[in-house]
Short mmCIF file of C-alpha atoms in Angstrom, two decimals:
data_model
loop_
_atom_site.label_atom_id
_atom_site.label_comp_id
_atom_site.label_asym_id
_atom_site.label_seq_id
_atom_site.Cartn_x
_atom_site.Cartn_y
_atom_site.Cartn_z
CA UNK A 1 1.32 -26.44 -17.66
CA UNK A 2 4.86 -26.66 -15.75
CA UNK A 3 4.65 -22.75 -15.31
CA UNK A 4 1.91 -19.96 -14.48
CA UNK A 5 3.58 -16.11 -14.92
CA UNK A 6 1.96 -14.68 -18.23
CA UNK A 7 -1.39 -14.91 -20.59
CA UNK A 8 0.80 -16.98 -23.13
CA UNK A 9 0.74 -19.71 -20.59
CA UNK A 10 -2.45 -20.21 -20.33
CA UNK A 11 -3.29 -20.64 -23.88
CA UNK A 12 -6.09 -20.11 -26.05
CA UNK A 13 -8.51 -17.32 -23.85
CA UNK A 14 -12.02 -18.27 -25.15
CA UNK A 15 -11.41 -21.67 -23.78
CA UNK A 16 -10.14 -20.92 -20.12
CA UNK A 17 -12.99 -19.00 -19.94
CA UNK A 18 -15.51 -21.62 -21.10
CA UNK A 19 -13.47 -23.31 -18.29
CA UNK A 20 -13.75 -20.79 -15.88
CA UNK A 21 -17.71 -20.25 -16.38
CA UNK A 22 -18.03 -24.16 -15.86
CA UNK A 23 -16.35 -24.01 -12.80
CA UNK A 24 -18.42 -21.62 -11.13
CA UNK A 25 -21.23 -23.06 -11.97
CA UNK A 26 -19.96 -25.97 -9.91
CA UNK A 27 -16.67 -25.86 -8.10
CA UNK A 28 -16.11 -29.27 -6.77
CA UNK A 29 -16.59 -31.03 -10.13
CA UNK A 30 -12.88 -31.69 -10.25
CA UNK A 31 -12.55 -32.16 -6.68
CA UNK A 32 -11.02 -35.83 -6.92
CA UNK A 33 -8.39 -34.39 -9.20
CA UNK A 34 -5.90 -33.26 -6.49
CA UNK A 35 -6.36 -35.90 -4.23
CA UNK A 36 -3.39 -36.94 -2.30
CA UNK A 37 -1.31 -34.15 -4.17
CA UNK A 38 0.31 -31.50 -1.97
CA UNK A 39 -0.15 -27.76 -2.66
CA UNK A 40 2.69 -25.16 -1.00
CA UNK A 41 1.99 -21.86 -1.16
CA UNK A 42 5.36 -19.07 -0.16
CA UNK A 43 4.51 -15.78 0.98
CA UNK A 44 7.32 -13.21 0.76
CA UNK A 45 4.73 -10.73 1.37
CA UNK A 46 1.50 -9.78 3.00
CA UNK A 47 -1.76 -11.29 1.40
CA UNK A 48 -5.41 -11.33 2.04
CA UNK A 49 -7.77 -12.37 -1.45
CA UNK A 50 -4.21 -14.45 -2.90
CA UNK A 51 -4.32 -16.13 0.37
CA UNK A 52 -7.62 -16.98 1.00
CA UNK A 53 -8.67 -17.37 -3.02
CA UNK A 54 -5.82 -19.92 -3.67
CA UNK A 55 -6.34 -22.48 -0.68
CA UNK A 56 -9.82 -22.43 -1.62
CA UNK A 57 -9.17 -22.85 -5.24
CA UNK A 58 -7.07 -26.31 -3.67
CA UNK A 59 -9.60 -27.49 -1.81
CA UNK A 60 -12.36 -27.05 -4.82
CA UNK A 61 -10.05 -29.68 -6.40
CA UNK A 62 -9.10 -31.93 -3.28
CA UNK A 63 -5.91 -30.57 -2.68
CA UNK A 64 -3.89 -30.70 0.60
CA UNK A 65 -2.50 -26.83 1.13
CA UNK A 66 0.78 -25.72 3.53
CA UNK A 67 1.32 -22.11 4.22
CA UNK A 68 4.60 -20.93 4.77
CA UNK A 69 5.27 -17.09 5.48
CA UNK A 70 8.51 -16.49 5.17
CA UNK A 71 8.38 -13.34 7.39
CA UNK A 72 6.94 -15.56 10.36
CA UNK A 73 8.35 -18.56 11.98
CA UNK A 74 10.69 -19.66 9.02
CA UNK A 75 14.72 -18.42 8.63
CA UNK A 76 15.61 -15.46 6.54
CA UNK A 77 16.04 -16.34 3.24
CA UNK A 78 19.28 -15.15 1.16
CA UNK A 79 17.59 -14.65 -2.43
CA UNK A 80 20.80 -13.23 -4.23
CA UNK A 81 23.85 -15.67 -5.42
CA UNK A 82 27.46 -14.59 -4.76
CA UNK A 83 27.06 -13.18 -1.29
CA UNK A 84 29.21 -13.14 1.94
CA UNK A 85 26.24 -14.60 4.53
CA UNK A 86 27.57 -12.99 7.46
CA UNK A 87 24.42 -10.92 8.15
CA UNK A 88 20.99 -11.95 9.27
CA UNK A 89 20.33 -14.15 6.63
CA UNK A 90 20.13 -17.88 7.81
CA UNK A 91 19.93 -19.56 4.96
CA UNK A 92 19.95 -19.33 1.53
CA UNK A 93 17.01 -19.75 -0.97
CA UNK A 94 18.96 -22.59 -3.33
CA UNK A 95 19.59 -24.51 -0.20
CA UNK A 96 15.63 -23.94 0.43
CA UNK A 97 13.68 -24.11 -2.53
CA UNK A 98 14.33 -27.92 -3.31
CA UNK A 99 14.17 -29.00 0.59
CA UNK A 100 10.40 -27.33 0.36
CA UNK A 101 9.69 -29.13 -3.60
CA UNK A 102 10.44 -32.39 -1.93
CA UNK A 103 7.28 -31.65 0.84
CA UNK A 104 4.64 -31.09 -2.32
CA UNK A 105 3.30 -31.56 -6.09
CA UNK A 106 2.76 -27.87 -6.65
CA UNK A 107 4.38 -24.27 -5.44
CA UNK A 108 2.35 -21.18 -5.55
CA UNK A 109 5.09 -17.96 -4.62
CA UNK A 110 4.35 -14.54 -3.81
CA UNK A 111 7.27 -12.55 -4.00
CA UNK A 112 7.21 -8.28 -4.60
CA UNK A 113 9.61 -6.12 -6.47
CA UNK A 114 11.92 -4.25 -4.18
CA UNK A 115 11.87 -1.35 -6.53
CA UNK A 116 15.68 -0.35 -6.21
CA UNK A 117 17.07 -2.53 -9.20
CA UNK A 118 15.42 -2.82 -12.31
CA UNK A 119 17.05 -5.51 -13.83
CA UNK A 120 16.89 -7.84 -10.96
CA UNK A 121 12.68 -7.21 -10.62
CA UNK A 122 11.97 -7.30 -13.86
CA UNK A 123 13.96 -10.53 -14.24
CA UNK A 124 12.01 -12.29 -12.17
CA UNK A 125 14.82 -13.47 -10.03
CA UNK A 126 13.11 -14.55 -7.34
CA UNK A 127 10.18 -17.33 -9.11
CA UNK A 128 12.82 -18.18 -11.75
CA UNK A 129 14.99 -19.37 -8.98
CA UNK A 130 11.98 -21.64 -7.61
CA UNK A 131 11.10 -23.05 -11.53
CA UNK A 132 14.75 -24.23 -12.20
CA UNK A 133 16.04 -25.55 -8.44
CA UNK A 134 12.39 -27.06 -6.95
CA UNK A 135 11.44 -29.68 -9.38
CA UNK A 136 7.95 -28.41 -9.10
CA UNK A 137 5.24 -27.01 -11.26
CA UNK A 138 5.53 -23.33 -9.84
CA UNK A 139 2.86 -20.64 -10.45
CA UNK A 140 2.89 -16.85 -9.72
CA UNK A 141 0.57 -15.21 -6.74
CA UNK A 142 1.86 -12.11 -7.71
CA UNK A 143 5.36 -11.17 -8.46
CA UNK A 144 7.94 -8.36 -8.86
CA UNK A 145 6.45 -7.61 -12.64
CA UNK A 146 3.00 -9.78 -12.39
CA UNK A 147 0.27 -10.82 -11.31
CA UNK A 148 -1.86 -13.34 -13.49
CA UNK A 149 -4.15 -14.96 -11.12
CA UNK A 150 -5.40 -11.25 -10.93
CA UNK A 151 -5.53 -10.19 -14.23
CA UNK A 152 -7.32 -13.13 -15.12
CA UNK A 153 -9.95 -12.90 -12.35
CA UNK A 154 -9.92 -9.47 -14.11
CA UNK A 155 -10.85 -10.98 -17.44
CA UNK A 156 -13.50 -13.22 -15.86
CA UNK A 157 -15.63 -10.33 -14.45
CA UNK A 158 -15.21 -8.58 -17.08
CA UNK A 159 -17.08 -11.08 -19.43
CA UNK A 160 -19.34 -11.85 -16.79
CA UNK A 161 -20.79 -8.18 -16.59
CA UNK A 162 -20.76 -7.11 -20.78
CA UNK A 163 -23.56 -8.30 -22.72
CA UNK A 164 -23.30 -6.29 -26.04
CA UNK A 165 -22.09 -7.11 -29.00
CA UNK A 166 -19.68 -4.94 -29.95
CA UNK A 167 -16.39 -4.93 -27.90
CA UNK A 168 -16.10 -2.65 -24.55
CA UNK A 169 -13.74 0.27 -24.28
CA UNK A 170 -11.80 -0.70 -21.32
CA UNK A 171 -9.45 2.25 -19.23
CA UNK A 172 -6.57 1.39 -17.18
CA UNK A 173 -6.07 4.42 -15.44
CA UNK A 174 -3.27 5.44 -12.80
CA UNK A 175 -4.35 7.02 -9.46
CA UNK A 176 -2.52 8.15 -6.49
CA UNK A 177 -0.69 7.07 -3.40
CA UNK A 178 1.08 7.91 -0.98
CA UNK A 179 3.68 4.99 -1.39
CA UNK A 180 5.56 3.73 -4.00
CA UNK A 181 4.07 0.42 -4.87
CA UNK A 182 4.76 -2.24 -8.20
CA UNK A 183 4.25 -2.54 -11.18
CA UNK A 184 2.99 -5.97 -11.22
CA UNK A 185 -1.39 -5.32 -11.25
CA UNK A 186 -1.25 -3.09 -13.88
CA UNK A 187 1.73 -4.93 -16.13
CA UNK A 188 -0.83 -8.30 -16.21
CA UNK A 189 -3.99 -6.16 -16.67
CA UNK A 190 -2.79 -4.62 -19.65
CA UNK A 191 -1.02 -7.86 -21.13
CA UNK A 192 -4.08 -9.89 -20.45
CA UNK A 193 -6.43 -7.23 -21.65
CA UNK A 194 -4.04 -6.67 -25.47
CA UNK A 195 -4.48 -10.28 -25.70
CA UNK A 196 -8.70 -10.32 -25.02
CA UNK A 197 -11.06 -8.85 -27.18
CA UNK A 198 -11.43 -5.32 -25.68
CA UNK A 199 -10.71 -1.69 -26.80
CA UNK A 200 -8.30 -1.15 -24.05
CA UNK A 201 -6.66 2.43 -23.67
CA UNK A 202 -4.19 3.45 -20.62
CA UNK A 203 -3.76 6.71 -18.79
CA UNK A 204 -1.51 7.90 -16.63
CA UNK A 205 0.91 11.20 -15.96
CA UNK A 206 4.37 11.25 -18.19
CA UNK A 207 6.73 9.26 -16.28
CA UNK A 208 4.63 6.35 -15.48
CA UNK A 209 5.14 4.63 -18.88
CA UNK A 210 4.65 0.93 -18.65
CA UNK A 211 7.14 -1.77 -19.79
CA UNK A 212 6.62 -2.57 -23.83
CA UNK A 213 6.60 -6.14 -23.07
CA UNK A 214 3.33 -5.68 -21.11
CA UNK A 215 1.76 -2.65 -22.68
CA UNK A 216 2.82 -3.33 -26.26
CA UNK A 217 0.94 -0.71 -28.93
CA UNK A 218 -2.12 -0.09 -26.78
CA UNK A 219 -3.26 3.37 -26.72
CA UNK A 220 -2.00 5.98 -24.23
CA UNK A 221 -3.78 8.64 -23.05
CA UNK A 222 -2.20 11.33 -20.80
CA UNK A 223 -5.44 13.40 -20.81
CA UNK A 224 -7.03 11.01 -17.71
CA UNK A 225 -10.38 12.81 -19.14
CA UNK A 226 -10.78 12.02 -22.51
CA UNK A 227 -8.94 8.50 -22.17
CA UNK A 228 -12.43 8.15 -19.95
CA UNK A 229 -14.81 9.38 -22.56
CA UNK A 230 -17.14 6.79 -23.77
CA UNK A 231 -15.21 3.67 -21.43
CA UNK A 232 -17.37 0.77 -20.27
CA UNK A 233 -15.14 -0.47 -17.41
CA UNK A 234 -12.58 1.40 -15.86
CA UNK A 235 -9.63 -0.03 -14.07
CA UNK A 236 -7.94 1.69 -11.69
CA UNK A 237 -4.28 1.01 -9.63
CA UNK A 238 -1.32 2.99 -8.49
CA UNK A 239 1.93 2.03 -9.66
CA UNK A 240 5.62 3.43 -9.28
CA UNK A 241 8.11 4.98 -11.70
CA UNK A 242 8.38 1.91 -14.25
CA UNK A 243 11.85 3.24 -15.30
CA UNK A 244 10.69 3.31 -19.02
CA UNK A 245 11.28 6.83 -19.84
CA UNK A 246 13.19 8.02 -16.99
CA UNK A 247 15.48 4.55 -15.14
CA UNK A 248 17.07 6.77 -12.61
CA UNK A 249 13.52 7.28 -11.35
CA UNK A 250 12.37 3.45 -11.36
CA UNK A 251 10.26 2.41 -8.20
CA UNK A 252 9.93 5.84 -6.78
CA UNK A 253 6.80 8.02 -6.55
CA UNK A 254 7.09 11.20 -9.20
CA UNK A 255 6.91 14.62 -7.22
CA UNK A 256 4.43 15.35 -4.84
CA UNK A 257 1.04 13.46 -4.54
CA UNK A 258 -0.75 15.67 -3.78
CA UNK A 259 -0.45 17.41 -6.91
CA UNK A 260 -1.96 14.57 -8.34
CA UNK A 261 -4.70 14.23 -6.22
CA UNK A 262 -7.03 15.26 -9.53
CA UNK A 263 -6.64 11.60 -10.74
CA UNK A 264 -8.61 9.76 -8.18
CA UNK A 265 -11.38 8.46 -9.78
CA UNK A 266 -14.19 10.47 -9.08
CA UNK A 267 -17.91 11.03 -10.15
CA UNK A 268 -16.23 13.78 -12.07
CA UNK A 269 -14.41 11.25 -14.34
CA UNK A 270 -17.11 8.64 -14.51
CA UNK A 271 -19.62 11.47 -15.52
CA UNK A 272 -17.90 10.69 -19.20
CA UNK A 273 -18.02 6.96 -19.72
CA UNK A 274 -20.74 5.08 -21.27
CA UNK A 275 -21.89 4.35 -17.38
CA UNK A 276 -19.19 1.97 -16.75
CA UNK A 277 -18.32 -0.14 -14.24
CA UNK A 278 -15.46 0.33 -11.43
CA UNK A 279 -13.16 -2.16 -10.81
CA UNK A 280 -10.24 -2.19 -8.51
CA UNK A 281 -7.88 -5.45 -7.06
CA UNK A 282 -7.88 -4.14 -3.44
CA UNK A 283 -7.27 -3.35 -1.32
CA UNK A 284 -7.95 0.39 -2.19
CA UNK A 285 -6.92 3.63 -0.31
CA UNK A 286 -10.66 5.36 -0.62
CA UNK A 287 -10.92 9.15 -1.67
CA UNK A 288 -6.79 8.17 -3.23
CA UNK A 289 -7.27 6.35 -5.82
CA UNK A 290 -11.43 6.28 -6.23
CA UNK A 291 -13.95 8.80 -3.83
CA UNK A 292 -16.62 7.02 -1.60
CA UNK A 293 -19.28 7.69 -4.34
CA UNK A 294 -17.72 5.56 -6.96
CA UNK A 295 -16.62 2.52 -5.57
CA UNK A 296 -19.73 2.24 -3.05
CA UNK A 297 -21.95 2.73 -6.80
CA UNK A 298 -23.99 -0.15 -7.78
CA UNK A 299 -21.43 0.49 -10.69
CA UNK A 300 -18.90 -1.08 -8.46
CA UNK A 301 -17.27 -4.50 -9.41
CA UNK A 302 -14.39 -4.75 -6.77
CA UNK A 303 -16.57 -7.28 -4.49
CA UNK A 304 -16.79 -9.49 -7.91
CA UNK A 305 -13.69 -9.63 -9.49
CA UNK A 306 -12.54 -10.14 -5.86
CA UNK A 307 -14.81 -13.27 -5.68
CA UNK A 308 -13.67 -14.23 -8.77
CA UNK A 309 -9.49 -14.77 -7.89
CA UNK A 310 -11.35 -18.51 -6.48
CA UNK A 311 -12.21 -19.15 -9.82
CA UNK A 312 -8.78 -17.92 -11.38
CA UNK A 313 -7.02 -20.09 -9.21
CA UNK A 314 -9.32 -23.23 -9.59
CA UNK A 315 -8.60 -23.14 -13.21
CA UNK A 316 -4.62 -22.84 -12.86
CA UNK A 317 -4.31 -25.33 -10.49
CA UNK A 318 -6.52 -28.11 -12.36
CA UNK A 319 -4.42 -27.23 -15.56
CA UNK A 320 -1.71 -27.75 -13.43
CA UNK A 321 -2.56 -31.24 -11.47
CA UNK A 322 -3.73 -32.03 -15.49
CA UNK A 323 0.14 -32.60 -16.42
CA UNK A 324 1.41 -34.11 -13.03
#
């Protein structure tokens, strides 16, 4: 695996879970498998579980890790080709990104949409740049469309906490904020979750359509209610104007949000599922997107899936070191 951005990547599902369940039942089983191989991890933007979760996941395997925040201690990086460099920018990321592949095996990049041009977010300018000029195996710790290490710790919990047989009604439902924030949590949850076995169904107000590539023919529900009736694990994340059904309004927050203060995920809303679970990628803007109540429940799975970005990451990485 040269690259880590989408489910497709990781192949067939049942089997990095298999893989996923074996590592956390013991975490250092690999750990001579990234000996004397170099992991570099690029922050464009803040991080707390990414961080943390991903050196971890390098150390499980033996792994030396650097750190580099771009935002403190290293130049300003010129992302976009073409440009007159007589501002603050210092240096520019082609010049960069193979001068940091030559220091490691393996580059982990963090990178956000700026939400103010489509095309260049959702083309992924920023990784693509690192996969063709670094000469390195590059994975995605969240990006300006995804984040997979996420989605997949997503997936993990999620078969970790369903027992039955038949397959679980899963809701990804839109809450609000105050900000306008990505796309990128609930683009991978709703890829990875059309490509697992789940009844998954997404809500949100009209304007907040996600990308076909990522929400393909799942359901959508507008009615946040019903879209909750009968669910067994409810998802829920904020995310900016898409630019689907209305591109002069992409990365901005739709009217007042206060007006949609009704979606925050309440006992109200959970009173209709089939007792399901909360779940939430944090960190989470209490009594905006879910009350006190719900996410304190014993219902509540955002300490879990949380715990469970380590595991993500253990199994990307050793698929990774795998082909070096």
């Amino acid at each position: 695996m040269q690259s880590f951005l989408n489910v497709k990547d990781l192949g067939p599902l049942d089997q990095a879970l298999a893989e996923a369940m074996e590592i956390k039942e013991e975490r250092f089983r690999h750990v001579g498998l990234g000996r004397n191989k170099t992991l570099l991890m690029i922050f464009f933007n803040n991080s707390l579980r990414t961080r943390l979760s991903t050196q971890k996941a390098a150390m499980n395997l033996g792994m030396n890790v650097i750190v580099l925040d771009v935002n403190q201690g290293a130049w300003k990086l010129e992302t976009e080709r073409g440009v007159v460099m007589d501002g603050d920018m210092s240096e520019h990321l082609l010049e960069a990104i193979p001068v940091m592949g030559s220091y490691c095996d393996i580059i982990g990049v963090r990178s956000f949409a700026g939400l103010t041009d489509r095309d260049y977010d959702y083309a992924e300018t920023v990784y693509n740049q690192f996969v063709r000029y670094s000469g390195r195996p590059v994975f995605a710790m969240e990006t300006a469309t995804v984040h997979p290490l996420q989605a997949f710790a997503d997936l993990i919990t999620i078969r970790e906490h369903w027992s039955e047989e038949r397959r679980p009604k899963v809701v990804l439902t839109w809450a609000p904020h105050p900000k306008a924030l990505p796309q990128a949590v609930p683009n991978s949850f709703a890829e990875w979750m059309r490509a697992a076995d789940v009844d998954f169904v997404v809500t949100h107000p009209e304007g907040y359509e996600l990308d076909p590539q990522f929400v393909g023919d799942a359901r959508v529900e507008y009615d946040q209610m019903r879209a909750f009736e009968g669910a067994d694990f409810v998802y829920a994340k904020n995310w900016s104007c898409p630019g689907v059904t209305r591109p002069g309004d992409y990365g901005r927050v739709l009217g007042d949000y206060h007006d949609y203060l009704p979606w925050t995920v309440s006992d109200r809303q959970m009173a209709v599922t089939h007792d399901a679970r909360f779940m939430h990628c944090l960190p989470v803007r209490r009594n905006m997107i879910v009350t006190d109540s719900v996410i304190e429940s014993p219902r509540s799975l955002v300490i879990p899936e949380a715990a469970n970005r380590e595991i993500s990451a253990t199994v990307v990485l050793k698929r990774i070191l795998e082909t070096l």
